[in-house]
Tab-separated table of N, CA, C and O in Angstrom:
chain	number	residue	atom	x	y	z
A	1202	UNK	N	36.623	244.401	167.643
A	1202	UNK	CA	37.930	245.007	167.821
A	1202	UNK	C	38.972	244.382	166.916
A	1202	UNK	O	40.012	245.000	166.686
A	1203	UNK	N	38.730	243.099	166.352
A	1203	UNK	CA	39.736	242.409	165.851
A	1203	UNK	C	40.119	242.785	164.546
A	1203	UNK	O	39.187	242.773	163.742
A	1204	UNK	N	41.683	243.254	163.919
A	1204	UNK	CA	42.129	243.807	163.164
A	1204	UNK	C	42.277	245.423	163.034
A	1204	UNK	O	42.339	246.169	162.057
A	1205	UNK	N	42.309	245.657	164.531
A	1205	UNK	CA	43.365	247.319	164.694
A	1205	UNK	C	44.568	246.988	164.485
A	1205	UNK	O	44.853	245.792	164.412
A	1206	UNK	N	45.356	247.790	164.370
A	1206	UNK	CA	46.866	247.047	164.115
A	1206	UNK	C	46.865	248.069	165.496
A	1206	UNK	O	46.006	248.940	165.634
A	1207	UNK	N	48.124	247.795	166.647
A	1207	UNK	CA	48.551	248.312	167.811
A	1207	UNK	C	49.868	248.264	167.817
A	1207	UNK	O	50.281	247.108	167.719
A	1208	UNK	N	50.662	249.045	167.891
A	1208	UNK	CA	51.929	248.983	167.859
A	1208	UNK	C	52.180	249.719	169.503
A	1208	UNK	O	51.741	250.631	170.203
A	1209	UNK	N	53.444	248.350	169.529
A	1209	UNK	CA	53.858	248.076	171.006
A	1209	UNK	C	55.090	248.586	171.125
A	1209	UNK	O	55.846	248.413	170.169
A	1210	UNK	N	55.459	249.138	172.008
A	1210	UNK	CA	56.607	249.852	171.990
A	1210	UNK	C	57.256	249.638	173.379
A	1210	UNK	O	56.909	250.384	174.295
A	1211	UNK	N	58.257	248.581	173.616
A	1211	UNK	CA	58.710	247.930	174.965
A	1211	UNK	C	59.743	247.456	174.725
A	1211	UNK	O	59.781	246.579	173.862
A	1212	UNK	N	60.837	247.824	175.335
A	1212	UNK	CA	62.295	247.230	175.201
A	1212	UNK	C	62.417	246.097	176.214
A	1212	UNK	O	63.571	245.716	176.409
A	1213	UNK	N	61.556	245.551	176.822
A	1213	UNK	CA	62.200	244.375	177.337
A	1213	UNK	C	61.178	243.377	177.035
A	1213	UNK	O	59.999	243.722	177.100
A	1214	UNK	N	61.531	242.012	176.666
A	1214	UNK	CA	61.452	241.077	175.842
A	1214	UNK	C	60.105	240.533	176.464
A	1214	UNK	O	59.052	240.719	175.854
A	1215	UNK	N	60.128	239.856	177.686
A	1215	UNK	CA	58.789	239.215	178.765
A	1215	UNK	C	57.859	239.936	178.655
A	1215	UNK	O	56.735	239.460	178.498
A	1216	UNK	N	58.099	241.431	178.715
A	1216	UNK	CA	56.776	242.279	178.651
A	1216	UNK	C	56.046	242.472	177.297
A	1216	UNK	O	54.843	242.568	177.057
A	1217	UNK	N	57.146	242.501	176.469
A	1217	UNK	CA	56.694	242.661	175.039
A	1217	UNK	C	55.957	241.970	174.651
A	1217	UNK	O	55.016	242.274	173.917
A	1218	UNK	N	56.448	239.997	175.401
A	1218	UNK	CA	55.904	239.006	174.793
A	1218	UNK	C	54.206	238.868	175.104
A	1218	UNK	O	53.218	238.665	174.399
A	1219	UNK	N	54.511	239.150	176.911
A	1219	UNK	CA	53.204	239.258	177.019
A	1219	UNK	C	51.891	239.866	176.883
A	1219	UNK	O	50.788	239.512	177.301
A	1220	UNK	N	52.358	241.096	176.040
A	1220	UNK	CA	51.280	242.152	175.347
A	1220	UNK	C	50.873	241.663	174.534
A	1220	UNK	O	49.661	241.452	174.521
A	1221	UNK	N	51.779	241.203	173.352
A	1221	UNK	CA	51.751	240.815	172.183
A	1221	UNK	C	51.040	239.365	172.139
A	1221	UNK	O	50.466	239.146	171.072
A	1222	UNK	N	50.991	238.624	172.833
A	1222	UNK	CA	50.408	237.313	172.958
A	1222	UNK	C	49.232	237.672	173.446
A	1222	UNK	O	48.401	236.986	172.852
A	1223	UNK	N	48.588	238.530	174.372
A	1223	UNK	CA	47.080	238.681	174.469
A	1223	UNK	C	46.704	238.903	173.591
A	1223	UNK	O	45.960	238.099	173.029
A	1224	UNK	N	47.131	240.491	172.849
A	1224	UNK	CA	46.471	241.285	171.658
A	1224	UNK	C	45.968	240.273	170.459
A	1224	UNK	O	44.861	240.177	169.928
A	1225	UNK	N	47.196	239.556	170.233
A	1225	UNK	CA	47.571	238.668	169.277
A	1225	UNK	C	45.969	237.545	169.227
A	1225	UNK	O	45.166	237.264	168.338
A	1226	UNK	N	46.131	237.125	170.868
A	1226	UNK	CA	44.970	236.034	170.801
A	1226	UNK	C	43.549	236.478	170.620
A	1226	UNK	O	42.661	235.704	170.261
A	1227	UNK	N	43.268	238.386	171.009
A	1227	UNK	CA	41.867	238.873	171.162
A	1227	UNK	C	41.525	239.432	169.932
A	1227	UNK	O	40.587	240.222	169.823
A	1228	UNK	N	42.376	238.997	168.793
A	1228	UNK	CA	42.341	239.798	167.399
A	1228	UNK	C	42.650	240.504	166.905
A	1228	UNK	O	42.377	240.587	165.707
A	1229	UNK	N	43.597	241.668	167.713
A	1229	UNK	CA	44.481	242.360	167.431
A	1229	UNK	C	45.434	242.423	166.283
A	1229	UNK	O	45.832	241.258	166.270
A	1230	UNK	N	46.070	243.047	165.288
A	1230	UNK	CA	47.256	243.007	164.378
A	1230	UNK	C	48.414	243.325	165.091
A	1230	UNK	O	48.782	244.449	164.749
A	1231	UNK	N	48.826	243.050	165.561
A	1231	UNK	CA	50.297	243.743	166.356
A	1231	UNK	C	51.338	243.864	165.739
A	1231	UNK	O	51.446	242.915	164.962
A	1232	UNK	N	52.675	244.953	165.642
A	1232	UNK	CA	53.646	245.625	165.911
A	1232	UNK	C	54.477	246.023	166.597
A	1232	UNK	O	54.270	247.129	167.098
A	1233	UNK	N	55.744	245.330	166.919
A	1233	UNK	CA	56.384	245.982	168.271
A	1233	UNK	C	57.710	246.324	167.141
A	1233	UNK	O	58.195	246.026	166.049
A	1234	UNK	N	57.883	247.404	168.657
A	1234	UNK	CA	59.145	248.395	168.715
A	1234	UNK	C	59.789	248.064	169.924
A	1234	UNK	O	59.103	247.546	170.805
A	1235	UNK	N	61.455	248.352	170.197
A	1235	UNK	CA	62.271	248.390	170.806
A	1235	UNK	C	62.663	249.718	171.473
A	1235	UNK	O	63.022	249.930	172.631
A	1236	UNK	N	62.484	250.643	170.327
A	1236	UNK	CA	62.960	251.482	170.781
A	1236	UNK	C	62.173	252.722	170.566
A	1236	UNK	O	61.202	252.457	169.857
A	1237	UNK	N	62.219	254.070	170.931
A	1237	UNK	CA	61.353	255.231	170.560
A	1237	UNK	C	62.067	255.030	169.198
A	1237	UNK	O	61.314	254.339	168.512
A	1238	UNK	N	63.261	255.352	168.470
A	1238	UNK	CA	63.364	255.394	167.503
A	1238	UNK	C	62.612	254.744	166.256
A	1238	UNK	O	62.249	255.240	165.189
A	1239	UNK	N	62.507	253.417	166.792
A	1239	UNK	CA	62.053	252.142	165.485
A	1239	UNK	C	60.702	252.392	165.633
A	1239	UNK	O	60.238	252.630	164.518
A	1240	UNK	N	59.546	252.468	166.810
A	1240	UNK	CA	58.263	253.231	166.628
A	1240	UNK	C	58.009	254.494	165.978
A	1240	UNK	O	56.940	254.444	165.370
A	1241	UNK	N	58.539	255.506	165.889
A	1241	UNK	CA	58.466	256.087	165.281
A	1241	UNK	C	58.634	255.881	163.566
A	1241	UNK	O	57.897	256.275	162.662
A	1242	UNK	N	59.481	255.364	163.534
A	1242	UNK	CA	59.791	254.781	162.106
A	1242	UNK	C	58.570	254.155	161.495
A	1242	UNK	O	57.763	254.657	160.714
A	1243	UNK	N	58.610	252.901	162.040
A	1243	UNK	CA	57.347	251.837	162.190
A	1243	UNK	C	56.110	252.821	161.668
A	1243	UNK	O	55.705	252.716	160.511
A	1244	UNK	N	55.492	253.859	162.666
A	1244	UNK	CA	54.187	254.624	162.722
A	1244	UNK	C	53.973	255.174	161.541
A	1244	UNK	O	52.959	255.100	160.847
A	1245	UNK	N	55.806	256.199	161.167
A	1245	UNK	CA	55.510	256.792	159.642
A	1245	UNK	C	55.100	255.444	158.502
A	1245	UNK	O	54.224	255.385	157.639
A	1246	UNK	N	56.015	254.564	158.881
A	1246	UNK	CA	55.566	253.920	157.450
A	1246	UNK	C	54.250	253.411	157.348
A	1246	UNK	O	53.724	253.167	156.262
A	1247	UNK	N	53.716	253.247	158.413
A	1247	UNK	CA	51.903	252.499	158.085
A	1247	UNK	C	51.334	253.002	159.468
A	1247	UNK	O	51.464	252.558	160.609
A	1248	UNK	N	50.939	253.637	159.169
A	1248	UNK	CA	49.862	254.465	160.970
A	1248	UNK	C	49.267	253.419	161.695
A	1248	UNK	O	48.597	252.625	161.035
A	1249	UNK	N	49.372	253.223	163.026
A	1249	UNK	CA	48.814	252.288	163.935
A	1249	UNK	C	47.559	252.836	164.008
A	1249	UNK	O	47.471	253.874	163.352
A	1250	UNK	N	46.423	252.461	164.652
A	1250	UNK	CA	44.986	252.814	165.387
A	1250	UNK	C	45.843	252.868	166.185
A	1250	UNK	O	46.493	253.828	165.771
A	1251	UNK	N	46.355	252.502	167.102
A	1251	UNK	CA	46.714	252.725	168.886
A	1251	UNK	C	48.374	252.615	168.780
A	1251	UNK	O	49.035	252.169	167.842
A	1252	UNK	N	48.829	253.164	170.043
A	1252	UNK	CA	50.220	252.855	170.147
A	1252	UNK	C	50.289	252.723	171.692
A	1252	UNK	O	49.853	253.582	172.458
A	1253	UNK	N	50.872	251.576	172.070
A	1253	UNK	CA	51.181	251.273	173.733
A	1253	UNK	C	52.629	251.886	173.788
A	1253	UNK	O	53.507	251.339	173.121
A	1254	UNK	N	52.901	252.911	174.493
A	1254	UNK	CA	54.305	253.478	174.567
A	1254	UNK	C	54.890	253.490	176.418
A	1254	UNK	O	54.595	254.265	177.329
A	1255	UNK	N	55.856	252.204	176.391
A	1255	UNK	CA	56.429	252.224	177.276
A	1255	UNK	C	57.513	253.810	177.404
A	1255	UNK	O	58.093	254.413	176.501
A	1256	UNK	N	57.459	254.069	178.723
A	1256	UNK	CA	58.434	255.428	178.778
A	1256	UNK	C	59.707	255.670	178.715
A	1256	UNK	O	60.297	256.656	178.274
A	1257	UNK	N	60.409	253.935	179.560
A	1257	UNK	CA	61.474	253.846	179.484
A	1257	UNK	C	62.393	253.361	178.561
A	1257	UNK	O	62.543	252.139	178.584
A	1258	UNK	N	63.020	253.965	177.786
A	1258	UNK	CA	63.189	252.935	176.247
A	1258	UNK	C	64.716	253.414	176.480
A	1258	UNK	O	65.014	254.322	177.257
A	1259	UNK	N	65.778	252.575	175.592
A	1259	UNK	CA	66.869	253.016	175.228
A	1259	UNK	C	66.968	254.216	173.933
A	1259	UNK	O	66.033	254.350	173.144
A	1260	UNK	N	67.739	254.724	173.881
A	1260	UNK	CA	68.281	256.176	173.187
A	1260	UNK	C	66.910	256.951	173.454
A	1260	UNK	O	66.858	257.122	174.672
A	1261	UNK	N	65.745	257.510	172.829
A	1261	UNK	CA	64.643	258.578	172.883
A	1261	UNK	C	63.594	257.821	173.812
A	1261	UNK	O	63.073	256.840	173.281
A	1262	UNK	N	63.292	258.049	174.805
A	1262	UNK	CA	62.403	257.882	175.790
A	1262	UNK	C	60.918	258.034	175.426
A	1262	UNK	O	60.679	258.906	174.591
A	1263	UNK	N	60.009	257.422	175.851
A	1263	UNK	CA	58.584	257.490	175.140
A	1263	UNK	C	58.112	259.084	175.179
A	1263	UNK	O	57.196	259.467	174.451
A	1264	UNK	N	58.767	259.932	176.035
A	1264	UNK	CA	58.070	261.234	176.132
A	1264	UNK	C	58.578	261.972	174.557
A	1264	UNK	O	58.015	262.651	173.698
A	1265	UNK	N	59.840	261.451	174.740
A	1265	UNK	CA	60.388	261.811	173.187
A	1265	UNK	C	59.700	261.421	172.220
A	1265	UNK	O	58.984	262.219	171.618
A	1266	UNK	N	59.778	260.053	171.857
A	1266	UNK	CA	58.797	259.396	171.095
A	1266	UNK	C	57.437	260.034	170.914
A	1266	UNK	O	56.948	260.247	169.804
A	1267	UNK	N	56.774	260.365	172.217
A	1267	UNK	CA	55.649	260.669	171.597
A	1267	UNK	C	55.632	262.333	170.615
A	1267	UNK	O	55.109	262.629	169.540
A	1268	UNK	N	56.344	263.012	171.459
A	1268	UNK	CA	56.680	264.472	170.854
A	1268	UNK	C	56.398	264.452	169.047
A	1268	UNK	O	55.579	265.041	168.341
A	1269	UNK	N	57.616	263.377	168.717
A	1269	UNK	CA	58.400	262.956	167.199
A	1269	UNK	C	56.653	262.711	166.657
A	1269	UNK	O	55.958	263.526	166.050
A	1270	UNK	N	56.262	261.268	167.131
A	1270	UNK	CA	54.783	261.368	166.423
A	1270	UNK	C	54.022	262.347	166.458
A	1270	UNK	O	53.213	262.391	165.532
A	1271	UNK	N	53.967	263.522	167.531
A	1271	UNK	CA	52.670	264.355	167.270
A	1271	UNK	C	53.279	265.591	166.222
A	1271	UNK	O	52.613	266.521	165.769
A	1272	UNK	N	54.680	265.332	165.986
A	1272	UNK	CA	54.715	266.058	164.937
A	1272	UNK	C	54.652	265.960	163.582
A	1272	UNK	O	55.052	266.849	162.831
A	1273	UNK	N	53.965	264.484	163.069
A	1273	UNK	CA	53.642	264.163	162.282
A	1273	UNK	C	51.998	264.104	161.851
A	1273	UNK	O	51.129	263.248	162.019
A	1274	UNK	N	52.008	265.266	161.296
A	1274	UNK	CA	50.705	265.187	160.989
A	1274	UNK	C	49.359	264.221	160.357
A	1274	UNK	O	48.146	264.429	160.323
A	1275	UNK	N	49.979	263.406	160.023
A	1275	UNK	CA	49.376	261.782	159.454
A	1275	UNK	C	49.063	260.658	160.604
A	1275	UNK	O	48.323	259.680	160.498
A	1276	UNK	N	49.866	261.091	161.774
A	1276	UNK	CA	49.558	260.128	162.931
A	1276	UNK	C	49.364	260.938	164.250
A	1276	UNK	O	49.721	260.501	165.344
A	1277	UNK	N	48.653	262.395	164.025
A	1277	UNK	CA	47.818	263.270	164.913
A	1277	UNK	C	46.712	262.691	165.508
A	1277	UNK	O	46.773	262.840	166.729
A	1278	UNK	N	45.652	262.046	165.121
A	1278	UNK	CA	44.205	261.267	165.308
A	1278	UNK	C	44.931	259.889	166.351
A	1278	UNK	O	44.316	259.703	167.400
A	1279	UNK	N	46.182	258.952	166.097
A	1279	UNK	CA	46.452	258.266	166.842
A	1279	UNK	C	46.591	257.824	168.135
A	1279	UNK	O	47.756	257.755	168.529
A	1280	UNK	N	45.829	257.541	168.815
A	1280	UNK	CA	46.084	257.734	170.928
A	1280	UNK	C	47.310	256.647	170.619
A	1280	UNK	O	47.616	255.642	169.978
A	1281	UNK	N	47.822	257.751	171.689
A	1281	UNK	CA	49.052	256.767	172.423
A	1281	UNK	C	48.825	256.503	173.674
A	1281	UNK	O	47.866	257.178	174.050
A	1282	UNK	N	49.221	255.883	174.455
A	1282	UNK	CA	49.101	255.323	175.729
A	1282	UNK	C	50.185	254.908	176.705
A	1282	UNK	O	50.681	253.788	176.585
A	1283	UNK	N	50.581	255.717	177.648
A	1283	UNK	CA	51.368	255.390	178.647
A	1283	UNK	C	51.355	254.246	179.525
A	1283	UNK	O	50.576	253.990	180.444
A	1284	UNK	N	52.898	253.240	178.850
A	1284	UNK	CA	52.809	252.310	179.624
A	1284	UNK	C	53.951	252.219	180.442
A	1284	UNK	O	55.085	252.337	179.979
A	1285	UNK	N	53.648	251.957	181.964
A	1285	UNK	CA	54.955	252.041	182.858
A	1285	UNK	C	54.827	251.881	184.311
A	1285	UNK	O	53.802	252.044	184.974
A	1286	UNK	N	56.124	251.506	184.771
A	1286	UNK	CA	56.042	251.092	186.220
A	1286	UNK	C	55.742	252.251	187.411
A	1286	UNK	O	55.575	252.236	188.631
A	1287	UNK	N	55.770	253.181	186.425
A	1287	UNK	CA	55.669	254.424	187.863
A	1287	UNK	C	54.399	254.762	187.558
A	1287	UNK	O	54.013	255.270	186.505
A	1288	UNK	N	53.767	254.473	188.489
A	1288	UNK	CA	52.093	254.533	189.301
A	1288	UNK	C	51.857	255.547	190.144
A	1288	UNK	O	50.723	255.955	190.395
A	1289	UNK	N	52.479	255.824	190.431
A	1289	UNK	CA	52.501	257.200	191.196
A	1289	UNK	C	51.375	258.312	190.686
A	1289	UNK	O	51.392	258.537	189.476
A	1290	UNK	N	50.246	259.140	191.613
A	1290	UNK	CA	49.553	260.195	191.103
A	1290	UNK	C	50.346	260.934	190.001
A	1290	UNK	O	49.961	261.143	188.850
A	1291	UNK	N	51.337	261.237	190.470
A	1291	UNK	CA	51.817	262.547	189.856
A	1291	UNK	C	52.578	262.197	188.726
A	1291	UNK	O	52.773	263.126	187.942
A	1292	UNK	N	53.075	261.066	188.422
A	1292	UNK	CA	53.484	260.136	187.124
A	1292	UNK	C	51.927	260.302	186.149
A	1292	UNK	O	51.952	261.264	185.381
A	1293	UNK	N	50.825	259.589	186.134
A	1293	UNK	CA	50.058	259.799	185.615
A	1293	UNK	C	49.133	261.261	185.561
A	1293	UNK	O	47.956	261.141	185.222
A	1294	UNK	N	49.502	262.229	185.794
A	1294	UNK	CA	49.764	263.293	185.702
A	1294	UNK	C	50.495	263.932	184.352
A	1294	UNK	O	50.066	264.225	183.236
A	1295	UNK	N	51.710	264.004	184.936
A	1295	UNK	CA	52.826	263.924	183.899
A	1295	UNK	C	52.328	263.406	182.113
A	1295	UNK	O	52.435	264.174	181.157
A	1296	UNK	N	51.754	261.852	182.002
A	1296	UNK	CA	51.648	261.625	181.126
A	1296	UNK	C	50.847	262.383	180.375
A	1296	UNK	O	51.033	262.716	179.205
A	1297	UNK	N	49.599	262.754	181.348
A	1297	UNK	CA	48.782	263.483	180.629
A	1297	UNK	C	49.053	265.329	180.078
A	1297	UNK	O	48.441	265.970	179.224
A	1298	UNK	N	49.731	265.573	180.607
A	1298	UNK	CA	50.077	266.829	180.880
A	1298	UNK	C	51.376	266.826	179.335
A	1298	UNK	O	51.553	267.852	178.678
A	1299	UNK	N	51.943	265.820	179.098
A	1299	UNK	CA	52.616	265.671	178.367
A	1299	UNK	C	52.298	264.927	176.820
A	1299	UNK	O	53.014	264.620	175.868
A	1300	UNK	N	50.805	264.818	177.126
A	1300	UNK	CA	50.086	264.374	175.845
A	1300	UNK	C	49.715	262.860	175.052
A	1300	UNK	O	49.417	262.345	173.974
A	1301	UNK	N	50.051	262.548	176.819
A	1301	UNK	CA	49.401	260.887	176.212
A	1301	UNK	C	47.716	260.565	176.482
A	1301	UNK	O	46.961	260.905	177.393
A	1302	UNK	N	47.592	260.072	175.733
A	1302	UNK	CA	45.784	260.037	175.771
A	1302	UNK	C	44.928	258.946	176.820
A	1302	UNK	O	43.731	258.974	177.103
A	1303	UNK	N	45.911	258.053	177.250
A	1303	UNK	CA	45.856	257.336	178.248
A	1303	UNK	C	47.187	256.667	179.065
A	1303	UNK	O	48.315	256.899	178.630
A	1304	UNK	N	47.000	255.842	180.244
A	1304	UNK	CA	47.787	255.512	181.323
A	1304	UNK	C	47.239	254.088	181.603
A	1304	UNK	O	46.039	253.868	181.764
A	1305	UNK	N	48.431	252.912	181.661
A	1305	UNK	CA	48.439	251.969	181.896
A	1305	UNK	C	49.608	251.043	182.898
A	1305	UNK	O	50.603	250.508	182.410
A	1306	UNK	N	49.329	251.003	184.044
A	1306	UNK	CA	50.601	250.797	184.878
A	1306	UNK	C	50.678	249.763	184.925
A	1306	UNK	O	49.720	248.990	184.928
A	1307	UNK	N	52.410	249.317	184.997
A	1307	UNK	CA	52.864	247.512	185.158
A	1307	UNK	C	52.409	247.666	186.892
A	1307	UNK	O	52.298	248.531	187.761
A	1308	UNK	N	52.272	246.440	186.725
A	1308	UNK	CA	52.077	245.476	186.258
A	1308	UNK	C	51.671	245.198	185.192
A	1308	UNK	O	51.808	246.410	185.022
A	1309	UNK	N	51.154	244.680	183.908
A	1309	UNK	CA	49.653	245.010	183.152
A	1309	UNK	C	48.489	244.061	183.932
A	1309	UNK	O	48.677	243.125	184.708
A	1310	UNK	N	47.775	244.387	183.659
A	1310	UNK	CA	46.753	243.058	183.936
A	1310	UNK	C	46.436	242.730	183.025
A	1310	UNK	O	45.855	243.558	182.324
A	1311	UNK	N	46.620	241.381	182.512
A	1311	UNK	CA	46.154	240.749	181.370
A	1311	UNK	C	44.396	240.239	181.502
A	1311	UNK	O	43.862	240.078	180.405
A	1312	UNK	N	43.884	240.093	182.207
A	1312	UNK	CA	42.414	240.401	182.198
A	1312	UNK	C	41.830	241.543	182.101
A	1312	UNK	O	40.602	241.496	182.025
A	1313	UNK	N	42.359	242.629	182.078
A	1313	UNK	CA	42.089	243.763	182.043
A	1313	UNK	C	42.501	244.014	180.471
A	1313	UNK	O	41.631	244.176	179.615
A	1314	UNK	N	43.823	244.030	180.187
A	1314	UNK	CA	44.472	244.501	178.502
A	1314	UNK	C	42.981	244.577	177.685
A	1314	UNK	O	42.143	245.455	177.890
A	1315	UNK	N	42.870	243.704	176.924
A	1315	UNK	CA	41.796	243.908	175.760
A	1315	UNK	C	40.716	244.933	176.104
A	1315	UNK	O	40.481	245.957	175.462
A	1316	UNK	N	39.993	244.448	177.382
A	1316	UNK	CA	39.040	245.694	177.888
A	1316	UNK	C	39.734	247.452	177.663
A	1316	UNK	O	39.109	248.360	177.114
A	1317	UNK	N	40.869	247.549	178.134
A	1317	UNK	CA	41.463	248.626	178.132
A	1317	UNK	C	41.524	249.399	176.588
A	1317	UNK	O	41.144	250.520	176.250
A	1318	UNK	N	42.125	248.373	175.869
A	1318	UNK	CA	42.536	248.763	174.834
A	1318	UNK	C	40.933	248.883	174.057
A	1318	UNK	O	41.023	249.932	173.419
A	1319	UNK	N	40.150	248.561	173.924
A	1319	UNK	CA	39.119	248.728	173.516
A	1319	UNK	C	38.473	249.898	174.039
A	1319	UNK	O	37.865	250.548	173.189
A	1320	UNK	N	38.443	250.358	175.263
A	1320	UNK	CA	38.029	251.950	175.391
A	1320	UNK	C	38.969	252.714	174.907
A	1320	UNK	O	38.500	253.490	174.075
A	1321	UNK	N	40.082	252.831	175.065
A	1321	UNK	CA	41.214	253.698	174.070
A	1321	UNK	C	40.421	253.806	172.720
A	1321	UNK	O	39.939	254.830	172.235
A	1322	UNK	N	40.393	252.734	172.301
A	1322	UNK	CA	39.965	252.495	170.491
A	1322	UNK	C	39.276	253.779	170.547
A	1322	UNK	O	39.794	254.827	170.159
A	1323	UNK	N	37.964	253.675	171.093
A	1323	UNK	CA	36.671	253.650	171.231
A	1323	UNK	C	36.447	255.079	171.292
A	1323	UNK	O	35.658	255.701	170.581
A	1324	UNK	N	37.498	255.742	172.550
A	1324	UNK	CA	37.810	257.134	172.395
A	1324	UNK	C	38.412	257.878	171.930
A	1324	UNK	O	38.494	259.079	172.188
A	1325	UNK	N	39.147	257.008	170.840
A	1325	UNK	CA	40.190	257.860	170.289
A	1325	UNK	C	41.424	259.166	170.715
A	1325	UNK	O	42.475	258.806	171.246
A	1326	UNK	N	41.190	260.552	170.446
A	1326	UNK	CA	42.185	260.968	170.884
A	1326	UNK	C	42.069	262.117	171.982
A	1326	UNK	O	42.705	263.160	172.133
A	1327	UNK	N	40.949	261.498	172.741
A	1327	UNK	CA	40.573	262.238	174.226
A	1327	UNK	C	41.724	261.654	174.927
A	1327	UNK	O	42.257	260.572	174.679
A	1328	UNK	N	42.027	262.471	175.795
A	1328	UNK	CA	43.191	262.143	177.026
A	1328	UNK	C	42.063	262.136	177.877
A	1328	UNK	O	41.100	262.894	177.998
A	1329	UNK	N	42.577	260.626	178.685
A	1329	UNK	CA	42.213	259.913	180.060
A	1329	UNK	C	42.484	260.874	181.285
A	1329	UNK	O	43.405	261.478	180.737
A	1330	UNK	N	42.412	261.335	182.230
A	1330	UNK	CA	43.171	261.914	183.359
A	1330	UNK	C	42.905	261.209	184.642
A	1330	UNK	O	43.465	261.575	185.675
């Protein structure tokens, strides 16, 4: 797995850190974003393998965000992945219904992360349900 680049997309700092410090340690290339805006940016200029897209972001919201990337035809093949505190059936629902290829709820589990992200890889741009 080591040397996907993953771009992280999380506006608050603890969570960011702690994505980025697993990925970081399991071989991962990492990328973070703040905002839907700067991921998007980020994605055009060098395409991720994966994108972790928190939902709640300041100014464009990950549902936005993801919209902006799938209309870029160069980062179509890319899974994105819903990351967020609402766990709820019908939240992960939503994501899928709205075109994220997988669902990952906060808490994260950091014994879990790498495993996760490695079936994403693995499946590319099948949606999870």
């Amino acid at each position: 797995m080591s040397g996907h680049r993953i771009l992280v997309v999380e506006d608050n700092s603890l969570n960011l850190k702690l994505v980025r410090d697993v990925l970081i340690a399991s071989g991962f290339e990492v990328v973070a974003a703040g905002s839907g805006e700067e991921a998007v940016s980020l994605a055009e200029g060098r395409p991720p393998d994966l994108v972790l897209m928190d939902l709640q972001l300041p100014g464009i919201d990950g549902y936005e965000a993801l919209r902006l990337l799938r209309q870029n035809p160069g980062l179509g093949d890319v899974p994105v992945i819903a990351v967020t505190a609402f766990a709820m059936k019908e939240d992960r629902e939503r994501t899928s219904r709205e075109g994220f290829d997988g669902y990952i709820a906060k808490p994260i589990s950091v014994p879990a992360l790498t495993s996760q992200i490695g079936e994403f890889l693995s499946r590319g741009r099948t949606r999870v349900r």
